[in-house]
Short mmCIF file of C-alpha atoms in Angstrom, two decimals:
data_model
loop_
_atom_site.label_atom_id
_atom_site.label_comp_id
_atom_site.label_asym_id
_atom_site.label_seq_id
_atom_site.Cartn_x
_atom_site.Cartn_y
_atom_site.Cartn_z
CA MET A 791 -33.69 -2.38 -27.70
CA ASP A 792 -36.25 -4.78 -29.14
CA TYR A 793 -35.90 -7.67 -26.68
CA ARG A 794 -38.58 -9.77 -28.32
CA LYS A 795 -36.78 -9.65 -31.66
CA TYR A 796 -33.52 -10.44 -29.87
CA ASP A 797 -35.12 -13.49 -28.25
CA GLU A 798 -36.63 -14.63 -31.55
CA LEU A 799 -33.14 -14.72 -33.09
CA PHE A 800 -31.74 -17.11 -30.47
CA TYR A 801 -32.23 -20.02 -32.88
CA VAL A 802 -29.79 -18.33 -35.29
CA ALA A 803 -27.20 -18.00 -32.54
CA LYS A 804 -27.66 -21.69 -31.66
CA ALA A 805 -26.73 -22.61 -35.22
CA HIS A 806 -23.54 -20.54 -35.25
CA ASP A 807 -22.18 -19.83 -31.77
CA ARG A 808 -20.37 -21.82 -29.12
CA VAL A 809 -21.68 -22.93 -25.75
CA ASN A 810 -20.00 -20.10 -23.84
CA VAL A 811 -21.66 -17.42 -25.98
CA LEU A 812 -25.03 -19.15 -25.96
CA SER A 813 -24.86 -19.68 -22.20
CA ASP A 814 -24.09 -16.01 -21.65
CA ILE A 815 -27.05 -15.03 -23.84
CA ALA A 816 -29.43 -17.44 -22.12
CA PHE A 817 -28.44 -16.49 -18.59
CA SER A 818 -28.39 -12.77 -19.37
CA ARG A 819 -31.98 -12.95 -20.52
CA LEU A 820 -33.15 -15.26 -17.71
CA MET A 821 -31.47 -13.26 -14.98
CA TYR A 822 -32.51 -9.87 -16.38
CA PRO A 823 -35.88 -10.66 -17.98
CA GLU A 824 -36.78 -7.27 -19.40
CA ASP A 825 -39.75 -7.92 -21.72
CA LEU A 826 -39.04 -11.70 -21.67
CA THR A 827 -41.96 -13.76 -22.96
CA GLU A 828 -42.83 -17.17 -21.49
CA LYS A 829 -41.98 -18.77 -24.84
CA ALA A 830 -38.50 -17.23 -24.86
CA GLU A 831 -37.97 -18.17 -21.22
CA ARG A 832 -38.86 -21.80 -22.00
CA GLU A 833 -36.49 -21.76 -24.99
CA TYR A 834 -33.56 -20.48 -22.93
CA GLU A 835 -34.27 -23.00 -20.18
CA ALA A 836 -34.54 -25.79 -22.74
CA TYR A 837 -31.17 -24.84 -24.19
CA ILE A 838 -29.60 -25.06 -20.72
CA ARG A 839 -31.20 -28.46 -20.05
CA GLU A 840 -30.29 -29.88 -23.47
CA ASN A 841 -26.65 -28.78 -23.14
CA GLU A 842 -26.30 -28.99 -19.39
CA ASN A 843 -22.94 -30.80 -19.26
CA GLN A 844 -21.23 -28.29 -21.56
CA VAL A 845 -22.97 -25.33 -19.93
CA LEU A 846 -21.91 -26.49 -16.47
CA ALA A 847 -18.32 -27.04 -17.58
CA TYR A 848 -18.25 -23.50 -18.97
CA LEU A 849 -19.81 -22.01 -15.83
CA THR A 850 -17.34 -23.93 -13.67
CA ASP A 851 -14.31 -22.83 -15.69
CA ALA A 852 -15.50 -19.21 -15.66
CA GLU A 853 -16.54 -19.46 -11.98
CA LYS A 854 -19.97 -18.02 -12.69
CA MET A 855 -21.69 -18.56 -9.35
CA GLU A 856 -24.68 -16.34 -10.09
CA GLU A 857 -25.55 -18.43 -13.13
CA LEU A 858 -25.19 -21.65 -11.14
CA ARG A 859 -27.53 -20.21 -8.52
CA GLU A 860 -29.97 -19.34 -11.30
CA ILE A 861 -30.03 -23.00 -12.36
CA SER A 862 -30.89 -23.92 -8.78
CA TRP A 863 -33.52 -21.24 -8.44
CA ARG A 864 -35.20 -22.46 -11.62
CA GLY A 865 -34.83 -26.13 -10.67
CA LEU A 866 -33.05 -27.01 -13.92
CA TRP A 867 -30.69 -29.59 -12.40
CA GLU A 868 -30.46 -33.09 -13.79
CA ARG A 869 -28.91 -35.64 -11.43
CA ASP A 870 -26.26 -36.94 -13.87
CA ALA A 871 -25.24 -33.48 -15.03
CA LEU A 872 -24.91 -32.25 -11.46
CA GLU A 873 -22.72 -35.23 -10.54
CA THR A 874 -20.57 -34.73 -13.63
CA ALA A 875 -20.21 -31.02 -12.85
CA ALA A 876 -19.16 -31.77 -9.26
CA ASP A 877 -16.56 -34.26 -10.49
CA TYR A 878 -15.29 -31.71 -13.00
CA ALA A 879 -15.07 -28.98 -10.35
CA ALA A 880 -13.10 -31.35 -8.11
CA ARG A 881 -10.67 -32.26 -10.91
CA THR A 882 -10.11 -28.63 -11.88
CA GLY A 883 -9.68 -27.39 -8.31
CA LYS A 884 -12.73 -25.11 -8.26
CA ARG A 885 -13.41 -25.48 -4.53
CA GLU A 886 -16.12 -22.86 -4.17
CA ILE A 887 -18.00 -24.28 -7.15
CA LEU A 888 -17.53 -27.84 -5.85
CA SER A 889 -18.90 -26.89 -2.45
CA PHE A 890 -21.94 -25.26 -4.02
CA LEU A 891 -22.57 -28.21 -6.36
CA MET A 892 -22.32 -30.72 -3.53
CA GLU A 893 -24.83 -28.72 -1.47
CA GLU A 894 -27.18 -28.67 -4.44
CA GLN A 895 -26.78 -32.43 -4.90
CA HIS A 896 -27.89 -32.98 -1.33
CA ARG A 897 -30.73 -30.49 -1.66
CA PHE A 898 -32.14 -31.64 -5.00
CA PHE A 899 -31.23 -35.33 -4.88
CA PRO A 900 -30.98 -36.38 -1.24
CA VAL A 901 -29.63 -39.82 -0.53
CA ARG A 902 -32.37 -41.88 1.01
CA ARG A 903 -31.18 -44.36 3.55
CA LYS A 904 -32.96 -47.66 3.56
CA LYS A 905 -34.49 -48.47 6.88
CA PHE A 906 -34.66 -52.06 7.97
CA ASP A 907 -37.10 -52.99 10.67
CA LEU A 908 -36.87 -56.35 12.38
#
């Protein structure tokens, strides 16, 4: 398989496919980077960042923990998207996903307590 050609055609898929298909493509390439160029890696990561709310909703619905861990490993979290995903997981009863997302919230965006000295 010509992976470089496959990666070059991602822009065509973005014009025609839905978030679930595009997410599967992006994560498949990022998680199994056979012959993945830096340019293609940046493009897949950019797609995830630019569509993070929809991608996270899809990953939550499909209970794709490995892909969620990949987001963490790559540091692709945005605070608002992570909060929205946690709320969505809570509303849809995805407890394992919710637990993971809450841990990631604390890890990536820790709440800083204000300290008052008298």
